[in-house]
Amino acid sequence: MADLIYCEFLKLKRSKICIIALVGTLGTPLLTILHGIQNHLAHPENDISLFGLYDNAIMFLMLIFGLLVFSIIAAYLFSREYTEKTLKTLFVVPISKKRFLAGKFIALYLCILFLMILSWAEILFLVVICNIAIEIAEINFLTALYFLIKTIYGSILLYAAITPFAFLAIYSKGLIAPVIAASIIALGNVILTGSPIAGYFPWTAAYLMLNGRIQSVGSTPGIVLTILGLLCFISILASVLYFQKEDIQ
C-alpha cells in the first residue's frame, strides 16, 4: 500500500496539477492577509489579529478555494489513467482494483492534509514578517495551536466532502465533470451560507460545524457528521463497485 501511495505522489509531482494546487492553496492566506492590511489602512480602528486571519483563511479554504483546488486534485488522481490510456498497462502488475483505489483515496487525504497545514504555516510565517511593519494582535502559541487543530479537523471534513468528485472522475473518465460540479457547489456555498438549508448542504455544513455556527442554522453536529459520513461512504463504495465491474481496456 505504501508503494501505491508513493506512486500517486510521484504522478502528482511530475504534473502541472501540483503547481496549480500549491498556487491555489498558498494564494488564499496571502490574499487574506493583504485584505486584512488593506482594511486596517483604510480603517485604523480595525486591528489585524492572528485569530481573525486564520478564521477568514479557513472560511475561504472550506467554502471556495480549497473545495475547487482539492476537487481538481481528486479528479486528476482518479482520471489520469483514463486520459493517458495507461490503465490497461497498469493492471499487468498483480494488484487488485480495491487496493488500487484505496491507494488513491489515501493519497487524496494526505494531499488535502498537507496543503491545509501548509496554508496554516504560511499564515503564521507571513504574520511574523508583517508584524515588523504593522502590529498584529494575538500572535501567540495558543492561537496558532488552536487553529492547527482546527485545520486538521477541517481537512477531515473537507476530505469527506471531496470524495464525490473522485467518483465523478471515475464515472466520467475525465476532469471536466468534477471541476464543473465543484464550481457549482462553491457558488452554492456562497449563496447558502446563513440559510437554514446550509445546515444540511454537506459542503456548507462542514464549514459551519467547524466554525461552531451549525446550530445557528437549525442543524446539529450529529446531523452534519451523519450526512458527511454517508456522503463519503456512498462515494467510496460507488467508486469501488463501478470500478470493479468495469472492463479495463
XYZ file of C-alpha atoms in Angstrom:
249
model
C 0.000 0.000 0.000
C 2.826 2.394 0.819
C 4.276 1.832 -2.666
C 0.916 2.639 -4.262
C 0.619 5.884 -2.311
C 4.194 6.789 -3.178
C 3.462 6.222 -6.875
C 0.456 8.533 -6.686
C 2.623 11.280 -5.229
C 5.203 10.748 -7.966
C 2.460 11.225 -10.563
C 1.383 14.462 -8.893
C 4.956 15.681 -8.622
C 5.505 15.284 -12.353
C 2.298 17.083 -13.331
C 1.191 20.707 -13.519
C -1.611 19.868 -11.092
C 0.956 20.071 -8.290
C 1.756 23.689 -9.209
C -1.939 24.564 -9.510
C -2.602 23.033 -6.093
C 0.231 24.939 -4.428
C -0.673 28.264 -6.034
C -4.365 27.824 -5.250
C -3.764 26.844 -1.634
C -0.968 29.297 -0.842
C -2.764 32.145 -2.575
C -5.625 32.051 -0.075
C -3.586 33.017 3.037
C -1.749 35.699 1.075
C -4.976 37.295 -0.155
C -6.469 37.033 3.338
C -3.545 38.918 4.878
C -3.491 41.544 2.105
C -7.213 42.130 2.644
C -6.641 42.465 6.395
C -3.858 45.003 5.860
C -5.930 46.955 3.340
C -8.871 47.081 5.740
C -6.604 48.232 8.579
C -5.060 51.002 6.487
C -8.493 52.215 5.407
C -9.904 51.916 8.928
C -7.064 52.151 11.504
C -9.517 51.412 14.326
C -9.903 47.852 12.961
C -6.999 45.837 14.339
C -5.465 42.893 12.490
C -5.373 39.746 14.591
C -3.895 36.323 14.006
C -7.209 34.812 15.095
C -9.169 36.801 12.518
C -6.730 35.999 9.704
C -6.851 32.271 10.424
C -10.628 32.377 10.705
C -11.023 34.090 7.314
C -8.495 31.816 5.604
C -10.282 28.684 6.820
C -13.591 30.098 5.586
C -12.213 30.654 2.065
C -10.488 27.271 2.005
C -13.526 25.316 3.210
C -16.120 27.093 1.097
C -14.380 28.118 -2.131
C -10.678 27.804 -2.891
C -9.944 24.578 -1.026
C -13.040 22.947 -2.472
C -12.009 23.865 -6.021
C -8.317 23.003 -5.657
C -8.888 19.679 -3.895
C -11.600 18.649 -6.350
C -9.107 19.213 -9.171
C -6.564 17.038 -7.356
C -9.216 14.339 -6.824
C -10.272 14.490 -10.465
C -6.662 14.220 -11.620
C -5.790 11.348 -9.287
C -8.773 9.253 -10.348
C -8.913 10.098 -14.069
C -5.237 10.241 -15.019
C -5.008 6.618 -16.152
C -8.130 7.073 -18.289
C -6.977 10.259 -20.024
C -3.472 8.915 -20.625
C -4.785 5.427 -21.513
C -2.390 3.676 -19.141
C -4.948 1.760 -17.065
C -4.679 -1.484 -19.033
C -0.896 -1.409 -18.839
C -1.000 -0.703 -15.114
C -3.009 -3.822 -14.299
C -0.364 -6.063 -15.827
C 1.108 -5.725 -12.322
C -0.666 -8.124 -9.892
C -2.684 -5.612 -7.894
C -6.369 -5.682 -7.013
C -8.697 -2.900 -8.069
C -9.684 -2.283 -4.452
C -6.088 -1.744 -3.363
C -5.532 0.471 -6.389
C -8.443 2.729 -5.413
C -7.545 2.604 -1.712
C -4.100 3.971 -2.535
C -5.684 6.851 -4.419
C -8.167 7.707 -1.654
C -5.410 7.698 0.973
C -3.171 9.814 -1.252
C -6.034 12.267 -1.738
C -6.473 12.750 2.001
C -2.741 13.152 2.560
C -2.674 15.837 -0.154
C -5.559 17.709 1.479
C -3.965 17.440 4.929
C -0.565 18.603 3.661
C -1.940 21.592 1.750
C -4.174 22.662 4.638
C -1.272 22.541 7.103
C 0.928 24.349 4.584
C -1.696 27.082 4.403
C -1.715 27.287 8.219
C 2.094 27.568 8.278
C 2.100 30.241 5.569
C -0.235 32.464 7.562
C 1.949 32.158 10.643
C 5.084 32.951 8.623
C 3.542 35.968 6.849
C 2.087 37.312 10.094
C 5.503 37.227 11.792
C 7.004 39.087 8.814
C 4.166 41.633 8.571
C 4.263 42.257 12.326
C 7.599 44.017 11.839
C 5.847 46.841 9.983
C 2.218 46.576 11.155
C 1.188 45.473 14.612
C -0.838 42.260 14.564
C -2.680 41.181 17.690
C -2.943 37.740 19.292
C 0.327 36.353 17.956
C 0.847 33.569 20.462
C 1.370 29.828 20.664
C -2.154 29.004 21.853
C -3.832 30.775 18.931
C -1.554 29.043 16.427
C -2.074 25.647 18.087
C -5.855 26.130 18.238
C -6.019 26.780 14.508
C -3.605 23.957 13.704
C -6.016 21.536 15.397
C -8.918 23.228 13.635
C -7.109 22.944 10.301
C -6.510 19.204 10.753
C -10.145 18.681 11.748
C -11.215 20.758 8.751
C -9.110 18.611 6.421
C -11.073 15.526 7.550
C -14.428 17.223 6.965
C -13.302 18.603 3.612
C -11.998 15.196 2.542
C -15.405 13.650 3.216
C -16.984 16.381 1.088
C -14.460 15.914 -1.749
C -14.936 12.150 -2.252
C -17.978 12.539 -4.590
C -15.692 14.255 -7.104
C -13.475 11.168 -7.118
C -16.467 9.069 -8.155
C -17.396 11.626 -10.823
C -13.852 11.397 -12.201
C -14.078 7.604 -12.426
C -17.581 7.695 -13.909
C -16.838 10.423 -16.481
C -13.208 9.322 -17.027
C -12.050 12.922 -17.107
C -11.521 16.223 -15.301
C -14.351 18.302 -16.731
C -17.377 16.883 -14.880
C -15.814 17.015 -11.369
C -14.498 20.553 -11.894
C -17.856 21.832 -13.160
C -19.629 20.159 -10.227
C -17.164 21.673 -7.741
C -17.614 25.139 -9.269
C -21.398 24.891 -8.945
C -21.116 23.704 -5.340
C -18.668 26.517 -4.477
C -21.201 29.005 -5.816
C -23.863 27.216 -3.778
C -21.720 27.624 -0.660
C -21.608 31.382 -1.184
C -25.354 31.614 -1.749
C -26.429 29.257 1.052
C -24.190 30.478 3.896
C -26.558 31.772 6.570
C -29.553 29.989 5.055
C -31.366 27.210 7.009
C -30.553 24.900 4.097
C -26.844 25.375 4.791
C -27.041 23.067 7.809
C -27.963 20.158 5.556
C -25.900 21.017 2.471
C -22.750 18.928 3.159
C -20.156 21.340 1.784
C -21.504 24.389 3.602
C -22.420 22.453 6.736
C -18.839 21.182 7.087
C -17.547 24.749 7.426
C -20.365 25.882 9.712
C -19.747 22.973 12.062
C -16.007 23.605 12.071
C -16.690 27.241 12.891
C -19.196 26.439 15.653
C -22.115 28.042 13.800
C -24.047 24.951 12.781
C -26.746 25.331 15.430
C -27.475 28.892 14.266
C -28.905 27.464 11.022
C -31.073 24.880 12.755
C -28.842 21.821 12.420
C -26.603 19.902 14.844
C -23.065 18.472 14.685
C -24.522 14.949 14.825
C -26.644 15.564 11.727
C -23.718 17.075 9.828
C -21.352 14.229 10.724
C -24.008 11.714 9.655
C -24.530 13.489 6.318
C -20.796 13.777 5.636
C -20.143 10.205 6.764
C -22.858 8.845 4.468
C -21.663 11.037 1.597
C -18.105 9.781 1.993
C -19.124 6.139 2.439
C -21.512 6.128 -0.528
C -18.984 7.909 -2.761
C -16.178 5.470 -1.951
C -18.484 2.456 -2.203
C -19.874 3.654 -5.547
C -16.329 4.224 -6.813
C -15.255 0.695 -5.833
C -18.375 -1.004 -7.226
C -18.256 0.888 -10.519
C -14.524 0.337 -10.951
C -14.824 -3.341 -10.033
C -17.362 -4.128 -12.759
C -15.697 -2.003 -15.419
C -13.763 -3.684 -18.215
C -10.200 -2.433 -18.362
C -9.384 -1.545 -21.960
